[in-house]
Tab-separated table of C-alpha atoms in Angstrom:
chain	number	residue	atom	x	y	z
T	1	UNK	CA	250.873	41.960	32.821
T	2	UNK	CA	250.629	40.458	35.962
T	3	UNK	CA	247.622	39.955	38.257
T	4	UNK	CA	248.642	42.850	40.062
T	5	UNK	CA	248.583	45.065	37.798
T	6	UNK	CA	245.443	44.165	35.740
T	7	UNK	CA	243.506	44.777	39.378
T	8	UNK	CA	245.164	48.429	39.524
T	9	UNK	CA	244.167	49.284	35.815
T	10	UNK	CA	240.751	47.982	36.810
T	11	UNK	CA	241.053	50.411	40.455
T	12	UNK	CA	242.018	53.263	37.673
T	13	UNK	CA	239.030	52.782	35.344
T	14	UNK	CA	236.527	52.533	38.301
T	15	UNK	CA	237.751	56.173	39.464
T	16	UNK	CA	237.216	57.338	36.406
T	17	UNK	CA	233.482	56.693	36.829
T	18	UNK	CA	231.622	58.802	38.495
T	19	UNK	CA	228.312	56.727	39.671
T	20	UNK	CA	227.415	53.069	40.378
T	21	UNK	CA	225.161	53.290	36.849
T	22	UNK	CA	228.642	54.269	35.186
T	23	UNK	CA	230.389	51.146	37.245
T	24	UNK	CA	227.332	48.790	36.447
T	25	UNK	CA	227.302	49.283	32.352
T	26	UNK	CA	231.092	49.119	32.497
T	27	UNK	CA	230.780	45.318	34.214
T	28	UNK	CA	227.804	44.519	31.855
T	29	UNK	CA	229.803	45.509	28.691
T	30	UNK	CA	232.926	43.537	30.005
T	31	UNK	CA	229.901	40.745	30.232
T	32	UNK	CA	228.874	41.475	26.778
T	33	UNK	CA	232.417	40.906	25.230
T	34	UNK	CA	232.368	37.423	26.395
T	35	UNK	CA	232.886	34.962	23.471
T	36	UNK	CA	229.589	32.753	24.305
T	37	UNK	CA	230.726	29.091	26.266
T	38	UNK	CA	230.541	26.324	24.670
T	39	UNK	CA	227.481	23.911	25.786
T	40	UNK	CA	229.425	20.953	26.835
T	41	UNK	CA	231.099	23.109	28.986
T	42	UNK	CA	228.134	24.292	30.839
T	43	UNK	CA	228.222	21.455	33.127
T	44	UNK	CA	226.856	21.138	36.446
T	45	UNK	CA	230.393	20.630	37.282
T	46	UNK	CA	231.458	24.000	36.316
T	47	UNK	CA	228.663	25.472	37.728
T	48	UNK	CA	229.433	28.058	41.297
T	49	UNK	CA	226.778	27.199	43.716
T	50	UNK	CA	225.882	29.751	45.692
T	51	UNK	CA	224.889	32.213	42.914
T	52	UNK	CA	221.282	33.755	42.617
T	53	UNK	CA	222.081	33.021	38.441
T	54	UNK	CA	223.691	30.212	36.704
T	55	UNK	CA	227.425	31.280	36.537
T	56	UNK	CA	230.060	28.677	35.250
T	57	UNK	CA	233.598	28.325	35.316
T	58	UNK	CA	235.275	25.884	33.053
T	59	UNK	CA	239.532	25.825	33.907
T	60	UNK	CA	242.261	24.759	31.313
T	61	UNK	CA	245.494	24.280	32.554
T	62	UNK	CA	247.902	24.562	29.982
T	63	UNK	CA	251.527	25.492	29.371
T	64	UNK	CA	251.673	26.004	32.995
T	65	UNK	CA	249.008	28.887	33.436
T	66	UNK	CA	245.273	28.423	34.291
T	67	UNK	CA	243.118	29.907	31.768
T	68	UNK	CA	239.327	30.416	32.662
T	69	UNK	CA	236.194	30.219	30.281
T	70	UNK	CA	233.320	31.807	32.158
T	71	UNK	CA	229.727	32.609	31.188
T	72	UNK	CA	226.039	33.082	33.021
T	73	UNK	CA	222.886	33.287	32.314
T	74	UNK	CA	222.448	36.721	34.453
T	75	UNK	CA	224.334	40.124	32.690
T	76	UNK	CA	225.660	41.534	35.843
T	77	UNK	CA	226.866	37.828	37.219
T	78	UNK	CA	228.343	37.645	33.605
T	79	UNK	CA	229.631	40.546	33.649
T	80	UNK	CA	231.004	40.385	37.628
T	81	UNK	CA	232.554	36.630	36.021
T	82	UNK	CA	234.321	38.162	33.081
T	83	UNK	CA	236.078	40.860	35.153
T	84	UNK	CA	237.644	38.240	37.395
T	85	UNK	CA	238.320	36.180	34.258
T	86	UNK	CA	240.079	39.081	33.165
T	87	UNK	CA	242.279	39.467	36.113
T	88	UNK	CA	243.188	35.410	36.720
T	89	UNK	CA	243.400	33.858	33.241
T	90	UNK	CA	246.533	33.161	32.221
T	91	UNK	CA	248.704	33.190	35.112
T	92	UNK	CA	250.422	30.302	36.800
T	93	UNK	CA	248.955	28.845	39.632
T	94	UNK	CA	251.338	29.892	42.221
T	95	UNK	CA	250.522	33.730	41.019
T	96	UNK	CA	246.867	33.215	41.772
T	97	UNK	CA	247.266	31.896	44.438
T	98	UNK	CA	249.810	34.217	46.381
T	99	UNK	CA	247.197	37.103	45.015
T	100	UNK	CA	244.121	38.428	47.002
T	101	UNK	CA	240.662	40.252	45.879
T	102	UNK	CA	241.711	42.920	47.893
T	103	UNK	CA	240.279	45.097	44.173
T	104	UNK	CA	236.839	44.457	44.628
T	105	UNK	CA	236.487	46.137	48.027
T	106	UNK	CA	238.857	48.912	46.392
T	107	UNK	CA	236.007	49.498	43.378
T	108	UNK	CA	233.186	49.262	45.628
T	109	UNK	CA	231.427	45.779	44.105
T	110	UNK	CA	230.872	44.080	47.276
T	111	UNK	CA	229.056	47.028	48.669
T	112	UNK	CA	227.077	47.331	45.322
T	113	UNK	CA	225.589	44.411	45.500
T	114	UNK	CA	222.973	42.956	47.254
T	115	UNK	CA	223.707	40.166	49.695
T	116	UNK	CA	223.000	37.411	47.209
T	117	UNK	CA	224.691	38.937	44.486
T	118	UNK	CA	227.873	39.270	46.885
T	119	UNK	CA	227.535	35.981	48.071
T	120	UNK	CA	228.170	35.084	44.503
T	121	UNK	CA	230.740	36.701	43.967
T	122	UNK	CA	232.364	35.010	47.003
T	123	UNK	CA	231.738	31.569	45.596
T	124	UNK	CA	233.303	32.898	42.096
T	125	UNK	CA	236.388	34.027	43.883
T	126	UNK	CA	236.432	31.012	45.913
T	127	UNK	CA	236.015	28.611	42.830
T	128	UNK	CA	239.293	30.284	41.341
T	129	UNK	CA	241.211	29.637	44.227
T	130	UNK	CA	240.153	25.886	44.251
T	131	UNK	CA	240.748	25.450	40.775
T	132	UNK	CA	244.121	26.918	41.296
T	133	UNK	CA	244.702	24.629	44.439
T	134	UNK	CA	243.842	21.401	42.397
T	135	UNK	CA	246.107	22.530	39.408
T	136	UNK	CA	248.787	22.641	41.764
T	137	UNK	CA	248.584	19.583	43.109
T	138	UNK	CA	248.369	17.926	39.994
T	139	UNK	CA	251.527	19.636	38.688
């Protein structure tokens, strides 16, 4: 499935649900599925600055795609981080790159959060783009 298309199943759940406490336990369980990170991951490398919680983002590049493990210590960031996980892992770089976050406006999220939560989810977005960036210029 490509990027694409996992953000317009995601558009197609979200108008399925009829209220932002609907939309909010639907990112929170996609938080709760999260396998837990490992420790050594949770570096302060991996670590998105600019979040009101701890949210990390560790890349593997392999078999050229970009997988991402995510986790925080917050269950809506967590939850917010394993929806975008679940759009961008696994997908070469040049496919992340050439695709936008046009979704999130389309499902509401920026205008459901508060401005610190949004400017989080700004610096998660933006993080996936670098990492994409540097995995391309090290291919």
């Amino acid at each position: 499935m490509t990027i694409q298309e996992k953000q317009q199943e995601i558009i197609n759940d979200f108008e399925f649900l009829e209220d932002w406490e609907q939309k909010y336990e639907y990112i929170i369980d996609l938080g709760k599925g999260l396998k837990p990170m490992a420790e050594d991951k949770k570096t302060e490398e991996n670590l998105i600055k600019g979040c009101q919680s701890q949210v990390w983002i560790s890349p593997d590049f392999r078999e050229g795609k970009l997988y991402f493990d995510v986790d925080s210590d917050g269950i809506l960031p967590k939850g917010i981080v394993a929806l975008l996980a679940s759009v961008y892992s696994g997908h070469p770089v040049e496919e992340i790159l050439s695709s936008d976050f046009k979704f999130i406006e389309e499902i509401g999220l920026r205008e459901f959060l508060s401005p610190s939560r949004a400017n989080g989810l700004a610096a998660m977005t933006k993080q996936i783009k670098f990492y994409a960036v540097a995995y391309q210029l090290k291919s």
